[in-house]
PDB file of C-alpha atoms in Angstrom:
ATOM      1  CA  MET A   6     -47.758  45.272 113.156  1.00  0.00           C
ATOM      2  CA  VAL A   7     -45.644  48.135 111.497  1.00  0.00           C
ATOM      3  CA  LYS A   8     -43.783  49.757 114.166  1.00  0.00           C
ATOM      4  CA  GLU A   9     -43.971  53.686 114.072  1.00  0.00           C
ATOM      5  CA  LYS A  10     -40.057  54.595 114.849  1.00  0.00           C
ATOM      6  CA  ILE A  11     -37.766  52.344 113.737  1.00  0.00           C
ATOM      7  CA  SER A  12     -34.006  52.619 115.536  1.00  0.00           C
ATOM      8  CA  VAL A  13     -30.663  52.544 113.997  1.00  0.00           C
ATOM      9  CA  CYS A  14     -27.322  52.598 114.083  1.00  0.00           C
ATOM     10  CA  GLY A  15     -24.104  51.798 112.134  1.00  0.00           C
ATOM     11  CA  TYR A  16     -20.655  50.113 113.210  1.00  0.00           C
ATOM     12  CA  CYS A  17     -18.032  49.523 111.836  1.00  0.00           C
ATOM     13  CA  MET A  18     -14.506  48.286 112.626  1.00  0.00           C
ATOM     14  CA  LEU A  19     -12.168  51.182 112.089  1.00  0.00           C
ATOM     15  CA  HIS A  20      -8.569  50.968 110.597  1.00  0.00           C
ATOM     16  CA  ARG A  21      -8.101  54.077 108.154  1.00  0.00           C
ATOM     17  CA  TYR A  22      -8.613  56.969 110.373  1.00  0.00           C
ATOM     18  CA  GLU A  23      -7.174  59.924 108.210  1.00  0.00           C
ATOM     19  CA  THR A  24     -11.194  60.366 106.839  1.00  0.00           C
ATOM     20  CA  PHE A  25     -13.056  58.297 108.412  1.00  0.00           C
ATOM     21  CA  ALA A  26     -15.364  61.643 109.148  1.00  0.00           C
ATOM     22  CA  LYS A  27     -15.645  62.486 105.358  1.00  0.00           C
ATOM     23  CA  VAL A  28     -17.102  58.671 105.601  1.00  0.00           C
ATOM     24  CA  VAL A  29     -19.124  59.004 108.155  1.00  0.00           C
ATOM     25  CA  SER A  30     -20.492  62.595 107.189  1.00  0.00           C
ATOM     26  CA  ASN A  31     -21.239  60.897 103.291  1.00  0.00           C
ATOM     27  CA  ILE A  32     -23.325  58.358 104.848  1.00  0.00           C
ATOM     28  CA  ARG A  33     -25.503  60.250 107.433  1.00  0.00           C
ATOM     29  CA  THR A  34     -26.258  62.744 104.744  1.00  0.00           C
ATOM     30  CA  HIS A  35     -27.297  60.159 101.781  1.00  0.00           C
ATOM     31  CA  LEU A  36     -28.903  57.837 104.181  1.00  0.00           C
ATOM     32  CA  ASN A  37     -30.771  61.313 105.681  1.00  0.00           C
ATOM     33  CA  LEU A  38     -29.806  60.383 109.154  1.00  0.00           C
ATOM     34  CA  LYS A  39     -28.113  63.134 110.288  1.00  0.00           C
ATOM     35  CA  ASP A  40     -27.940  62.209 113.743  1.00  0.00           C
ATOM     36  CA  LEU A  41     -26.736  57.807 113.270  1.00  0.00           C
ATOM     37  CA  LYS A  42     -25.669  57.142 116.069  1.00  0.00           C
ATOM     38  CA  ILE A  43     -21.818  55.736 115.232  1.00  0.00           C
ATOM     39  CA  TYR A  44     -19.984  52.739 116.886  1.00  0.00           C
ATOM     40  CA  ALA A  45     -16.684  52.190 115.988  1.00  0.00           C
ATOM     41  CA  TYR A  46     -14.406  49.050 116.762  1.00  0.00           C
ATOM     42  CA  SER A  47     -10.077  48.680 117.002  1.00  0.00           C
ATOM     43  CA  PHE A  48      -7.839  47.683 118.655  1.00  0.00           C
ATOM     44  CA  ARG A  49      -5.734  49.049 121.471  1.00  0.00           C
ATOM     45  CA  ASP A  50      -2.272  49.362 119.281  1.00  0.00           C
ATOM     46  CA  SER A  51      -3.467  50.393 116.852  1.00  0.00           C
ATOM     47  CA  PHE A  52      -4.515  54.252 117.692  1.00  0.00           C
ATOM     48  CA  SER A  53      -3.176  56.572 120.484  1.00  0.00           C
ATOM     49  CA  PRO A  54      -5.146  57.997 122.545  1.00  0.00           C
ATOM     50  CA  LYS A  55      -4.695  61.540 120.818  1.00  0.00           C
ATOM     51  CA  ILE A  56      -6.304  59.968 117.716  1.00  0.00           C
ATOM     52  CA  LYS A  57      -9.101  58.310 119.759  1.00  0.00           C
ATOM     53  CA  LYS A  58      -9.590  62.379 120.787  1.00  0.00           C
ATOM     54  CA  GLN A  59      -9.478  63.636 118.012  1.00  0.00           C
ATOM     55  CA  LEU A  60     -12.030  61.402 116.654  1.00  0.00           C
ATOM     56  CA  GLU A  61     -14.319  61.955 118.634  1.00  0.00           C
ATOM     57  CA  SER A  62     -13.978  65.596 118.204  1.00  0.00           C
ATOM     58  CA  GLN A  63     -14.660  65.360 115.186  1.00  0.00           C
ATOM     59  CA  ILE A  64     -17.799  62.974 114.656  1.00  0.00           C
ATOM     60  CA  ASN A  65     -20.755  63.669 116.851  1.00  0.00           C
ATOM     61  CA  ASN A  66     -22.792  60.777 118.437  1.00  0.00           C
ATOM     62  CA  PHE A  67     -20.081  58.689 118.115  1.00  0.00           C
ATOM     63  CA  GLU A  68     -17.844  55.988 119.937  1.00  0.00           C
ATOM     64  CA  LEU A  69     -14.634  54.295 119.495  1.00  0.00           C
ATOM     65  CA  LYS A  70     -13.844  51.367 121.765  1.00  0.00           C
ATOM     66  CA  TYR A  71     -11.136  49.134 121.834  1.00  0.00           C
ATOM     67  CA  ILE A  72     -11.940  45.162 121.257  1.00  0.00           C
ATOM     68  CA  PRO A  73      -9.997  42.258 123.195  1.00  0.00           C
ATOM     69  CA  LYS A  74      -7.680  40.325 121.090  1.00  0.00           C
ATOM     70  CA  VAL A  75      -7.822  36.845 122.604  1.00  0.00           C
ATOM     71  CA  ILE A  76      -7.053  33.833 120.818  1.00  0.00           C
ATOM     72  CA  PRO A  77      -9.382  30.782 122.079  1.00  0.00           C
ATOM     73  CA  SER A  78      -7.837  28.171 124.922  1.00  0.00           C
ATOM     74  CA  HIS A  79      -8.985  25.423 121.855  1.00  0.00           C
ATOM     75  CA  ILE A  80      -7.113  26.819 118.734  1.00  0.00           C
ATOM     76  CA  SER A  81      -3.270  26.266 118.849  1.00  0.00           C
ATOM     77  CA  LYS A  82      -1.241  29.929 117.914  1.00  0.00           C
ATOM     78  CA  LYS A  83       0.598  26.661 115.447  1.00  0.00           C
ATOM     79  CA  ASP A  84      -3.001  26.987 113.854  1.00  0.00           C
ATOM     80  CA  LEU A  85      -2.992  30.440 113.031  1.00  0.00           C
ATOM     81  CA  PHE A  86      -4.003  30.756 109.896  1.00  0.00           C
ATOM     82  CA  TYR A  87      -0.651  33.143 109.064  1.00  0.00           C
ATOM     83  CA  ASN A  88       1.879  29.969 109.977  1.00  0.00           C
ATOM     84  CA  LYS A  89      -0.074  27.635 106.825  1.00  0.00           C
ATOM     85  CA  LYS A  90       3.134  29.013 104.754  1.00  0.00           C
ATOM     86  CA  TYR A  91       1.990  26.164 101.961  1.00  0.00           C
ATOM     87  CA  ILE A  92      -1.195  28.204 101.245  1.00  0.00           C
ATOM     88  CA  ASP A  93       0.148  30.412  98.524  1.00  0.00           C
ATOM     89  CA  TYR A  94      -1.518  33.280  99.510  1.00  0.00           C
ATOM     90  CA  VAL A  95      -0.698  33.233 102.979  1.00  0.00           C
ATOM     91  CA  ARG A  96       2.803  33.111 102.121  1.00  0.00           C
ATOM     92  CA  LYS A  97       2.485  35.952  99.399  1.00  0.00           C
ATOM     93  CA  SER A  98       0.128  37.982 101.167  1.00  0.00           C
ATOM     94  CA  PHE A  99      -0.691  37.163 105.016  1.00  0.00           C
ATOM     95  CA  PRO A 100       2.538  37.976 107.124  1.00  0.00           C
ATOM     96  CA  LYS A 101       2.053  36.995 111.311  1.00  0.00           C
ATOM     97  CA  SER A 102       1.452  40.955 111.640  1.00  0.00           C
ATOM     98  CA  ARG A 103      -1.841  40.592 110.295  1.00  0.00           C
ATOM     99  CA  VAL A 104      -2.865  38.870 113.151  1.00  0.00           C
ATOM    100  CA  ASN A 105      -5.210  41.914 113.938  1.00  0.00           C
ATOM    101  CA  PHE A 106      -7.454  40.189 110.590  1.00  0.00           C
ATOM    102  CA  LEU A 107      -7.994  37.457 112.143  1.00  0.00           C
ATOM    103  CA  HIS A 108      -8.968  38.891 115.561  1.00  0.00           C
ATOM    104  CA  MET A 109     -11.979  40.700 113.374  1.00  0.00           C
ATOM    105  CA  CYS A 110     -12.996  37.965 111.148  1.00  0.00           C
ATOM    106  CA  HIS A 111     -13.876  36.695 114.957  1.00  0.00           C
ATOM    107  CA  TYR A 112     -15.298  39.856 116.266  1.00  0.00           C
ATOM    108  CA  MET A 113     -17.641  40.600 112.771  1.00  0.00           C
ATOM    109  CA  SER A 114     -18.603  37.157 112.777  1.00  0.00           C
ATOM    110  CA  ASP A 115     -21.048  37.387 115.330  1.00  0.00           C
ATOM    111  CA  PRO A 116     -22.627  40.618 115.724  1.00  0.00           C
ATOM    112  CA  SER A 117     -24.383  39.240 119.242  1.00  0.00           C
ATOM    113  CA  LEU A 118     -20.675  39.580 120.842  1.00  0.00           C
ATOM    114  CA  ILE A 119     -21.232  43.802 119.578  1.00  0.00           C
ATOM    115  CA  GLN A 120     -23.721  44.710 122.334  1.00  0.00           C
ATOM    116  CA  ASP A 121     -23.906  48.105 121.624  1.00  0.00           C
ATOM    117  CA  VAL A 122     -26.087  47.339 118.636  1.00  0.00           C
ATOM    118  CA  LEU A 123     -28.616  45.075 119.642  1.00  0.00           C
ATOM    119  CA  LYS A 124     -31.055  47.513 121.104  1.00  0.00           C
ATOM    120  CA  TYR A 125     -31.626  48.740 117.301  1.00  0.00           C
ATOM    121  CA  ASP A 126     -34.351  47.608 115.008  1.00  0.00           C
ATOM    122  CA  LEU A 127     -31.618  47.527 112.135  1.00  0.00           C
ATOM    123  CA  LYS A 128     -27.720  47.721 112.483  1.00  0.00           C
ATOM    124  CA  ILE A 129     -25.684  49.393 109.168  1.00  0.00           C
ATOM    125  CA  GLN A 130     -22.419  47.398 108.545  1.00  0.00           C
ATOM    126  CA  PHE A 131     -20.484  50.356 106.736  1.00  0.00           C
ATOM    127  CA  ASP A 132     -16.644  50.517 106.205  1.00  0.00           C
ATOM    128  CA  ASP A 133     -14.116  53.303 107.210  1.00  0.00           C
ATOM    129  CA  ASP A 134     -13.783  52.830 102.897  1.00  0.00           C
ATOM    130  CA  SER A 135     -17.756  53.312 101.962  1.00  0.00           C
ATOM    131  CA  TRP A 136     -18.465  55.978  99.501  1.00  0.00           C
ATOM    132  CA  PHE A 137     -22.076  56.831  98.521  1.00  0.00           C
ATOM    133  CA  HIS A 138     -22.293  59.045  94.694  1.00  0.00           C
ATOM    134  CA  LYS A 139     -25.487  59.657  95.118  1.00  0.00           C
ATOM    135  CA  TYR A 140     -28.722  59.183  97.080  1.00  0.00           C
ATOM    136  CA  PRO A 141     -29.987  55.655  97.718  1.00  0.00           C
ATOM    137  CA  ASN A 142     -33.808  55.227  97.420  1.00  0.00           C
ATOM    138  CA  ILE A 143     -34.194  53.126 101.073  1.00  0.00           C
ATOM    139  CA  SER A 144     -36.941  53.493 102.865  1.00  0.00           C
ATOM    140  CA  LEU A 145     -35.575  51.503 106.921  1.00  0.00           C
ATOM    141  CA  ASP A 146     -38.961  51.153 107.085  1.00  0.00           C
ATOM    142  CA  ASN A 147     -39.908  48.680 104.553  1.00  0.00           C
ATOM    143  CA  ILE A 148     -36.856  46.739 105.187  1.00  0.00           C
ATOM    144  CA  PHE A 149     -37.739  46.113 108.820  1.00  0.00           C
ATOM    145  CA  ASN A 150     -41.215  45.213 107.643  1.00  0.00           C
ATOM    146  CA  GLU A 151     -39.664  43.090 104.878  1.00  0.00           C
ATOM    147  CA  LYS A 152     -40.693  39.366 106.152  1.00  0.00           C
ATOM    148  CA  ASN A 153     -38.836  37.555 103.464  1.00  0.00           C
ATOM    149  CA  LYS A 154     -35.540  39.257 103.380  1.00  0.00           C
ATOM    150  CA  GLU A 155     -32.892  39.380 106.895  1.00  0.00           C
ATOM    151  CA  ILE A 156     -29.912  41.630 104.982  1.00  0.00           C
ATOM    152  CA  PHE A 157     -29.594  44.056 102.564  1.00  0.00           C
ATOM    153  CA  THR A 158     -26.702  44.538 101.055  1.00  0.00           C
ATOM    154  CA  GLY A 159     -25.064  47.055  98.251  1.00  0.00           C
ATOM    155  CA  ASN A 160     -24.355  44.274  96.216  1.00  0.00           C
ATOM    156  CA  THR A 161     -23.812  40.514  96.382  1.00  0.00           C
ATOM    157  CA  PHE A 162     -20.928  38.587  94.962  1.00  0.00           C
ATOM    158  CA  SER A 163     -19.604  34.511  95.039  1.00  0.00           C
ATOM    159  CA  TYR A 164     -16.378  33.011  95.372  1.00  0.00           C
ATOM    160  CA  ASP A 165     -14.004  32.311  93.187  1.00  0.00           C
ATOM    161  CA  TYR A 166     -14.239  28.615  93.522  1.00  0.00           C
ATOM    162  CA  GLN A 167     -10.406  28.424  93.579  1.00  0.00           C
ATOM    163  CA  LYS A 168      -9.215  31.838  95.255  1.00  0.00           C
ATOM    164  CA  ALA A 169     -11.540  30.161  98.308  1.00  0.00           C
ATOM    165  CA  LYS A 170     -10.133  26.776  98.761  1.00  0.00           C
ATOM    166  CA  GLN A 171      -7.476  28.932 100.164  1.00  0.00           C
ATOM    167  CA  THR A 172      -9.292  31.238 102.953  1.00  0.00           C
ATOM    168  CA  THR A 173     -12.588  28.857 103.264  1.00  0.00           C
ATOM    169  CA  VAL A 174     -10.663  25.326 104.379  1.00  0.00           C
ATOM    170  CA  HIS A 175     -12.954  23.325 105.717  1.00  0.00           C
ATOM    171  CA  LEU A 176     -16.582  25.688 105.525  1.00  0.00           C
ATOM    172  CA  PHE A 177     -18.137  23.637 103.711  1.00  0.00           C
ATOM    173  CA  GLU A 178     -17.199  20.007 106.399  1.00  0.00           C
ATOM    174  CA  THR A 179     -18.186  22.661 109.007  1.00  0.00           C
ATOM    175  CA  VAL A 180     -21.370  23.260 107.750  1.00  0.00           C
ATOM    176  CA  LYS A 181     -22.911  19.966 106.463  1.00  0.00           C
ATOM    177  CA  ILE A 182     -21.424  18.793 110.467  1.00  0.00           C
ATOM    178  CA  PHE A 183     -23.717  20.852 112.210  1.00  0.00           C
ATOM    179  CA  CYS A 184     -26.552  19.809 109.609  1.00  0.00           C
ATOM    180  CA  LYS A 185     -26.295  16.369 110.847  1.00  0.00           C
ATOM    181  CA  LYS A 186     -25.180  17.332 114.158  1.00  0.00           C
ATOM    182  CA  TYR A 187     -29.020  19.025 115.182  1.00  0.00           C
ATOM    183  CA  ASN A 188     -30.610  17.312 112.277  1.00  0.00           C
ATOM    184  CA  ILE A 189     -30.815  20.775 110.084  1.00  0.00           C
ATOM    185  CA  THR A 190     -32.455  20.151 106.205  1.00  0.00           C
ATOM    186  CA  PRO A 191     -31.009  24.117 105.240  1.00  0.00           C
ATOM    187  CA  LYS A 192     -33.919  26.167 103.685  1.00  0.00           C
ATOM    188  CA  ASN A 193     -32.353  27.359 100.787  1.00  0.00           C
ATOM    189  CA  GLU A 194     -32.255  24.772  97.721  1.00  0.00           C
ATOM    190  CA  LEU A 195     -29.257  25.862  96.674  1.00  0.00           C
ATOM    191  CA  LEU A 196     -27.698  24.748  99.994  1.00  0.00           C
ATOM    192  CA  ARG A 197     -29.240  22.080 100.516  1.00  0.00           C
ATOM    193  CA  THR A 198     -28.860  20.528  96.825  1.00  0.00           C
ATOM    194  CA  ALA A 199     -24.551  21.132  97.827  1.00  0.00           C
ATOM    195  CA  ILE A 200     -25.434  18.979 100.929  1.00  0.00           C
ATOM    196  CA  GLU A 201     -27.427  16.457  99.737  1.00  0.00           C
ATOM    197  CA  LYS A 202     -24.893  15.896  96.512  1.00  0.00           C
ATOM    198  CA  ASN A 203     -21.747  16.448  98.853  1.00  0.00           C
ATOM    199  CA  ASN A 204     -21.055  18.929  96.013  1.00  0.00           C
ATOM    200  CA  GLU A 205     -18.743  21.956  97.083  1.00  0.00           C
ATOM    201  CA  LYS A 206     -18.148  23.693  94.042  1.00  0.00           C
ATOM    202  CA  LEU A 207     -21.735  24.262  93.990  1.00  0.00           C
ATOM    203  CA  PHE A 208     -21.209  25.682  97.709  1.00  0.00           C
ATOM    204  CA  TYR A 209     -19.679  27.750  96.669  1.00  0.00           C
ATOM    205  CA  GLU A 210     -21.995  29.302  93.843  1.00  0.00           C
ATOM    206  CA  LEU A 211     -23.860  31.116  96.868  1.00  0.00           C
ATOM    207  CA  LYS A 212     -24.312  34.575  96.868  1.00  0.00           C
ATOM    208  CA  TYR A 213     -22.898  36.734  99.750  1.00  0.00           C
ATOM    209  CA  ALA A 214     -23.932  40.221 100.510  1.00  0.00           C
ATOM    210  CA  SER A 215     -21.158  42.705 100.066  1.00  0.00           C
ATOM    211  CA  GLY A 216     -20.110  43.450 104.218  1.00  0.00           C
ATOM    212  CA  ASN A 217     -19.391  46.853 103.424  1.00  0.00           C
ATOM    213  CA  PHE A 218     -22.299  47.399 103.533  1.00  0.00           C
ATOM    214  CA  ASN A 219     -24.702  45.660 104.717  1.00  0.00           C
ATOM    215  CA  ILE A 220     -28.331  46.225 106.824  1.00  0.00           C
ATOM    216  CA  TYR A 221     -29.336  43.759 108.934  1.00  0.00           C
ATOM    217  CA  LYS A 222     -32.005  43.391 111.480  1.00  0.00           C
ATOM    218  CA  THR A 223     -30.916  43.673 114.567  1.00  0.00           C
ATOM    219  CA  ASN A 224     -32.776  39.846 115.749  1.00  0.00           C
ATOM    220  CA  PHE A 225     -31.601  37.968 113.384  1.00  0.00           C
ATOM    221  CA  PHE A 226     -28.904  37.364 115.319  1.00  0.00           C
ATOM    222  CA  THR A 227     -30.806  37.436 118.659  1.00  0.00           C
ATOM    223  CA  ASN A 228     -32.260  33.795 118.437  1.00  0.00           C
ATOM    224  CA  LYS A 229     -31.815  30.346 119.098  1.00  0.00           C
ATOM    225  CA  SER A 230     -30.927  28.714 116.078  1.00  0.00           C
ATOM    226  CA  TRP A 231     -28.389  32.201 115.503  1.00  0.00           C
ATOM    227  CA  TYR A 232     -26.499  31.251 119.267  1.00  0.00           C
ATOM    228  CA  LYS A 233     -26.652  26.762 117.675  1.00  0.00           C
ATOM    229  CA  TYR A 234     -24.588  28.118 114.905  1.00  0.00           C
ATOM    230  CA  ILE A 235     -22.036  30.402 115.785  1.00  0.00           C
ATOM    231  CA  LEU A 236     -20.926  28.649 118.949  1.00  0.00           C
ATOM    232  CA  HIS A 237     -20.643  25.412 115.913  1.00  0.00           C
ATOM    233  CA  MET A 238     -18.372  27.401 113.777  1.00  0.00           C
ATOM    234  CA  LYS A 239     -16.340  28.780 116.818  1.00  0.00           C
ATOM    235  CA  GLU A 240     -15.255  25.537 118.005  1.00  0.00           C
ATOM    236  CA  ALA A 241     -14.247  25.026 114.328  1.00  0.00           C
ATOM    237  CA  GLY A 242     -12.180  27.246 114.688  1.00  0.00           C
ATOM    238  CA  GLY A 243     -12.350  28.235 110.987  1.00  0.00           C
ATOM    239  CA  MET A 244     -12.015  32.291 111.662  1.00  0.00           C
ATOM    240  CA  PHE A 245      -8.468  31.838 113.104  1.00  0.00           C
ATOM    241  CA  LYS A 246      -7.276  28.799 112.063  1.00  0.00           C
ATOM    242  CA  HIS A 247      -8.301  29.190 108.221  1.00  0.00           C
ATOM    243  CA  ARG A 248      -9.636  33.356 107.562  1.00  0.00           C
ATOM    244  CA  TRP A 249     -13.309  32.926 107.770  1.00  0.00           C
ATOM    245  CA  GLY A 250     -14.783  36.320 107.519  1.00  0.00           C
ATOM    246  CA  ASP A 251     -18.331  37.995 108.314  1.00  0.00           C
ATOM    247  CA  HIS A 252     -19.548  37.426 104.735  1.00  0.00           C
ATOM    248  CA  GLU A 253     -19.697  33.434 105.491  1.00  0.00           C
ATOM    249  CA  VAL A 254     -20.364  32.501 108.139  1.00  0.00           C
ATOM    250  CA  ILE A 255     -23.327  35.119 108.612  1.00  0.00           C
ATOM    251  CA  GLY A 256     -24.678  34.543 105.286  1.00  0.00           C
ATOM    252  CA  ILE A 257     -24.437  30.307 105.282  1.00  0.00           C
ATOM    253  CA  TYR A 258     -26.417  30.532 108.993  1.00  0.00           C
ATOM    254  CA  GLY A 259     -28.939  32.922 106.657  1.00  0.00           C
ATOM    255  CA  TYR A 260     -29.173  30.157 104.190  1.00  0.00           C
ATOM    256  CA  LEU A 261     -29.283  27.860 106.350  1.00  0.00           C
ATOM    257  CA  PHE A 262     -32.844  28.882 107.612  1.00  0.00           C
ATOM    258  CA  TYR A 263     -34.460  30.662 105.429  1.00  0.00           C
ATOM    259  CA  LYS A 264     -34.826  30.299 102.058  1.00  0.00           C
ATOM    260  CA  ASP A 265     -33.464  33.596 100.105  1.00  0.00           C
ATOM    261  CA  PRO A 266     -32.421  35.842 103.154  1.00  0.00           C
ATOM    262  CA  ILE A 267     -30.366  38.342 101.080  1.00  0.00           C
ATOM    263  CA  GLU A 268     -32.278  41.126  99.069  1.00  0.00           C
ATOM    264  CA  ASP A 269     -29.555  42.825  96.824  1.00  0.00           C
ATOM    265  CA  LEU A 270     -29.938  46.548  96.874  1.00  0.00           C
ATOM    266  CA  ASN A 271     -27.820  46.907  93.272  1.00  0.00           C
ATOM    267  CA  LEU A 272     -26.269  49.907  95.010  1.00  0.00           C
ATOM    268  CA  VAL A 273     -22.696  49.391  93.136  1.00  0.00           C
ATOM    269  CA  GLU A 274     -24.427  48.053  89.912  1.00  0.00           C
ATOM    270  CA  LYS A 275     -26.527  50.816  89.707  1.00  0.00           C
ATOM    271  CA  GLY A 276     -23.135  53.288  90.435  1.00  0.00           C
ATOM    272  CA  ILE A 277     -24.814  54.708  93.977  1.00  0.00           C
ATOM    273  CA  TYR A 278     -22.552  53.698  96.445  1.00  0.00           C
ATOM    274  CA  GLU A 279     -18.803  52.025  95.631  1.00  0.00           C
ATOM    275  CA  HIS A 280     -16.182  50.157  98.023  1.00  0.00           C
ATOM    276  CA  LYS A 281     -12.197  51.611  98.344  1.00  0.00           C
ATOM    277  CA  PRO A 282     -13.182  54.928  96.131  1.00  0.00           C
ATOM    278  CA  SER A 283      -9.671  55.031  94.715  1.00  0.00           C
ATOM    279  CA  PHE A 284      -9.483  59.226  96.963  1.00  0.00           C
ATOM    280  CA  LEU A 285     -10.037  57.573  99.765  1.00  0.00           C
ATOM    281  CA  ILE A 286      -7.351  54.928  99.169  1.00  0.00           C
ATOM    282  CA  LYS A 287      -5.009  57.778  98.431  1.00  0.00           C
ATOM    283  CA  ASP A 288      -5.519  60.000 101.564  1.00  0.00           C
ATOM    284  CA  GLY A 289      -6.431  57.511 104.021  1.00  0.00           C
ATOM    285  CA  GLY A 290      -3.302  54.957 104.616  1.00  0.00           C
ATOM    286  CA  LEU A 291      -3.087  51.193 104.119  1.00  0.00           C
ATOM    287  CA  ILE A 292      -5.797  48.583 103.423  1.00  0.00           C
ATOM    288  CA  TYR A 293      -5.188  45.957 105.792  1.00  0.00           C
ATOM    289  CA  SER A 294      -5.779  45.618 109.049  1.00  0.00           C
ATOM    290  CA  GLY A 295      -3.123  44.432 111.527  1.00  0.00           C
ATOM    291  CA  PHE A 296      -0.863  46.980 110.638  1.00  0.00           C
ATOM    292  CA  SER A 297       0.560  49.860 113.802  1.00  0.00           C
ATOM    293  CA  PHE A 298       2.253  52.621 113.455  1.00  0.00           C
ATOM    294  CA  LYS A 299       4.996  50.788 113.876  1.00  0.00           C
ATOM    295  CA  ASN A 300       4.600  48.815 110.963  1.00  0.00           C
ATOM    296  CA  LYS A 301       3.887  52.688 108.927  1.00  0.00           C
ATOM    297  CA  LEU A 302       7.049  53.880 109.786  1.00  0.00           C
ATOM    298  CA  LYS A 303       9.004  50.285 108.170  1.00  0.00           C
ATOM    299  CA  LYS A 304       6.801  51.208 105.375  1.00  0.00           C
ATOM    300  CA  ILE A 305       8.255  54.866 104.898  1.00  0.00           C
ATOM    301  CA  PHE A 306      11.854  53.822 105.736  1.00  0.00           C
ATOM    302  CA  GLY A 307      11.942  51.112 103.119  1.00  0.00           C
ATOM    303  CA  ASN A 308      11.064  53.333 100.418  1.00  0.00           C
ATOM    304  CA  ILE A 309      13.351  55.936 101.570  1.00  0.00           C
ATOM    305  CA  ARG A 310      15.979  53.070 101.519  1.00  0.00           C
ATOM    306  CA  ILE A 311      15.320  51.956  98.256  1.00  0.00           C
ATOM    307  CA  PHE A 312      15.294  55.439  96.932  1.00  0.00           C
ATOM    308  CA  LEU A 313      19.032  55.993  98.599  1.00  0.00           C
ATOM    309  CA  LYS A 314      19.985  52.967  96.783  1.00  0.00           C
ATOM    310  CA  LYS A 315      18.559  53.977  93.901  1.00  0.00           C
ATOM    311  CA  LEU A 316      20.443  58.009  93.568  1.00  0.00           C
ATOM    312  CA  LEU A 317      23.794  55.974  94.667  1.00  0.00           C
ATOM    313  CA  ARG A 318      23.507  53.637  91.694  1.00  0.00           C
ATOM    314  CA  LYS A 319      23.617  57.024  89.234  1.00  0.00           C
TER     315      LYS A 319
END
């Protein structure tokens, strides 16, 4: 049955607010959705009330909401990812100040938590640094009525095995436990083979949706199999303990219950779409979540200190 009118919204985590109005305008224009409802989520300590008010005055049909920063009671603080200093990536690039990133992973990995978007047929997940250079040939009607795909993305990627082992520790084991616990045979051939052969390297050949421009069918996240799966993943605590992200958490669910759930729209390859174009990065400030205004000041004063030291040496 073809639905006469498809309801759709956009949503994202918001960190880089300086250029966000431009990003929203760009997306609405290139998708021909001038009144697209936009929901943005962030942390209360990331934006002042003044900035929130400024954004809401710049963007119509827009809501900025704060999400809670609560670490589940079964996860000890000593087990949080930023404390795993024996991992090279953590030691070099993941200080305690990035704890908001872990909260983001936890929240965005379970779209059923985001009640605002569940009332729509389709939801477009984008980043605050997503950008279209050309008009994509996308039909939301066709996407909604496509029976064999559940996730439509700007591009897909696979993890480098060695790098993945630093940010997805215990992920493969957790998926195997889930399958054994509920007697589930993955629908996707590659995932099924990886589990049957206990081959972690093969597991990391799975392709994931980019996360910076995805279109989801909302009912993908409102059935019993999703709730059973995401509860298992949350009990394992991997989003907080190991930095599991929404790419892999959502993607693996798709591969468990669908043969080939992801449609690569090849927008990046065709030059239609770009994530983090240089002009947005330059204008938009810090990239990583978890850096509040205080951290920005530290960076500014740090640069001033370096400049003064160089000046005194002359």
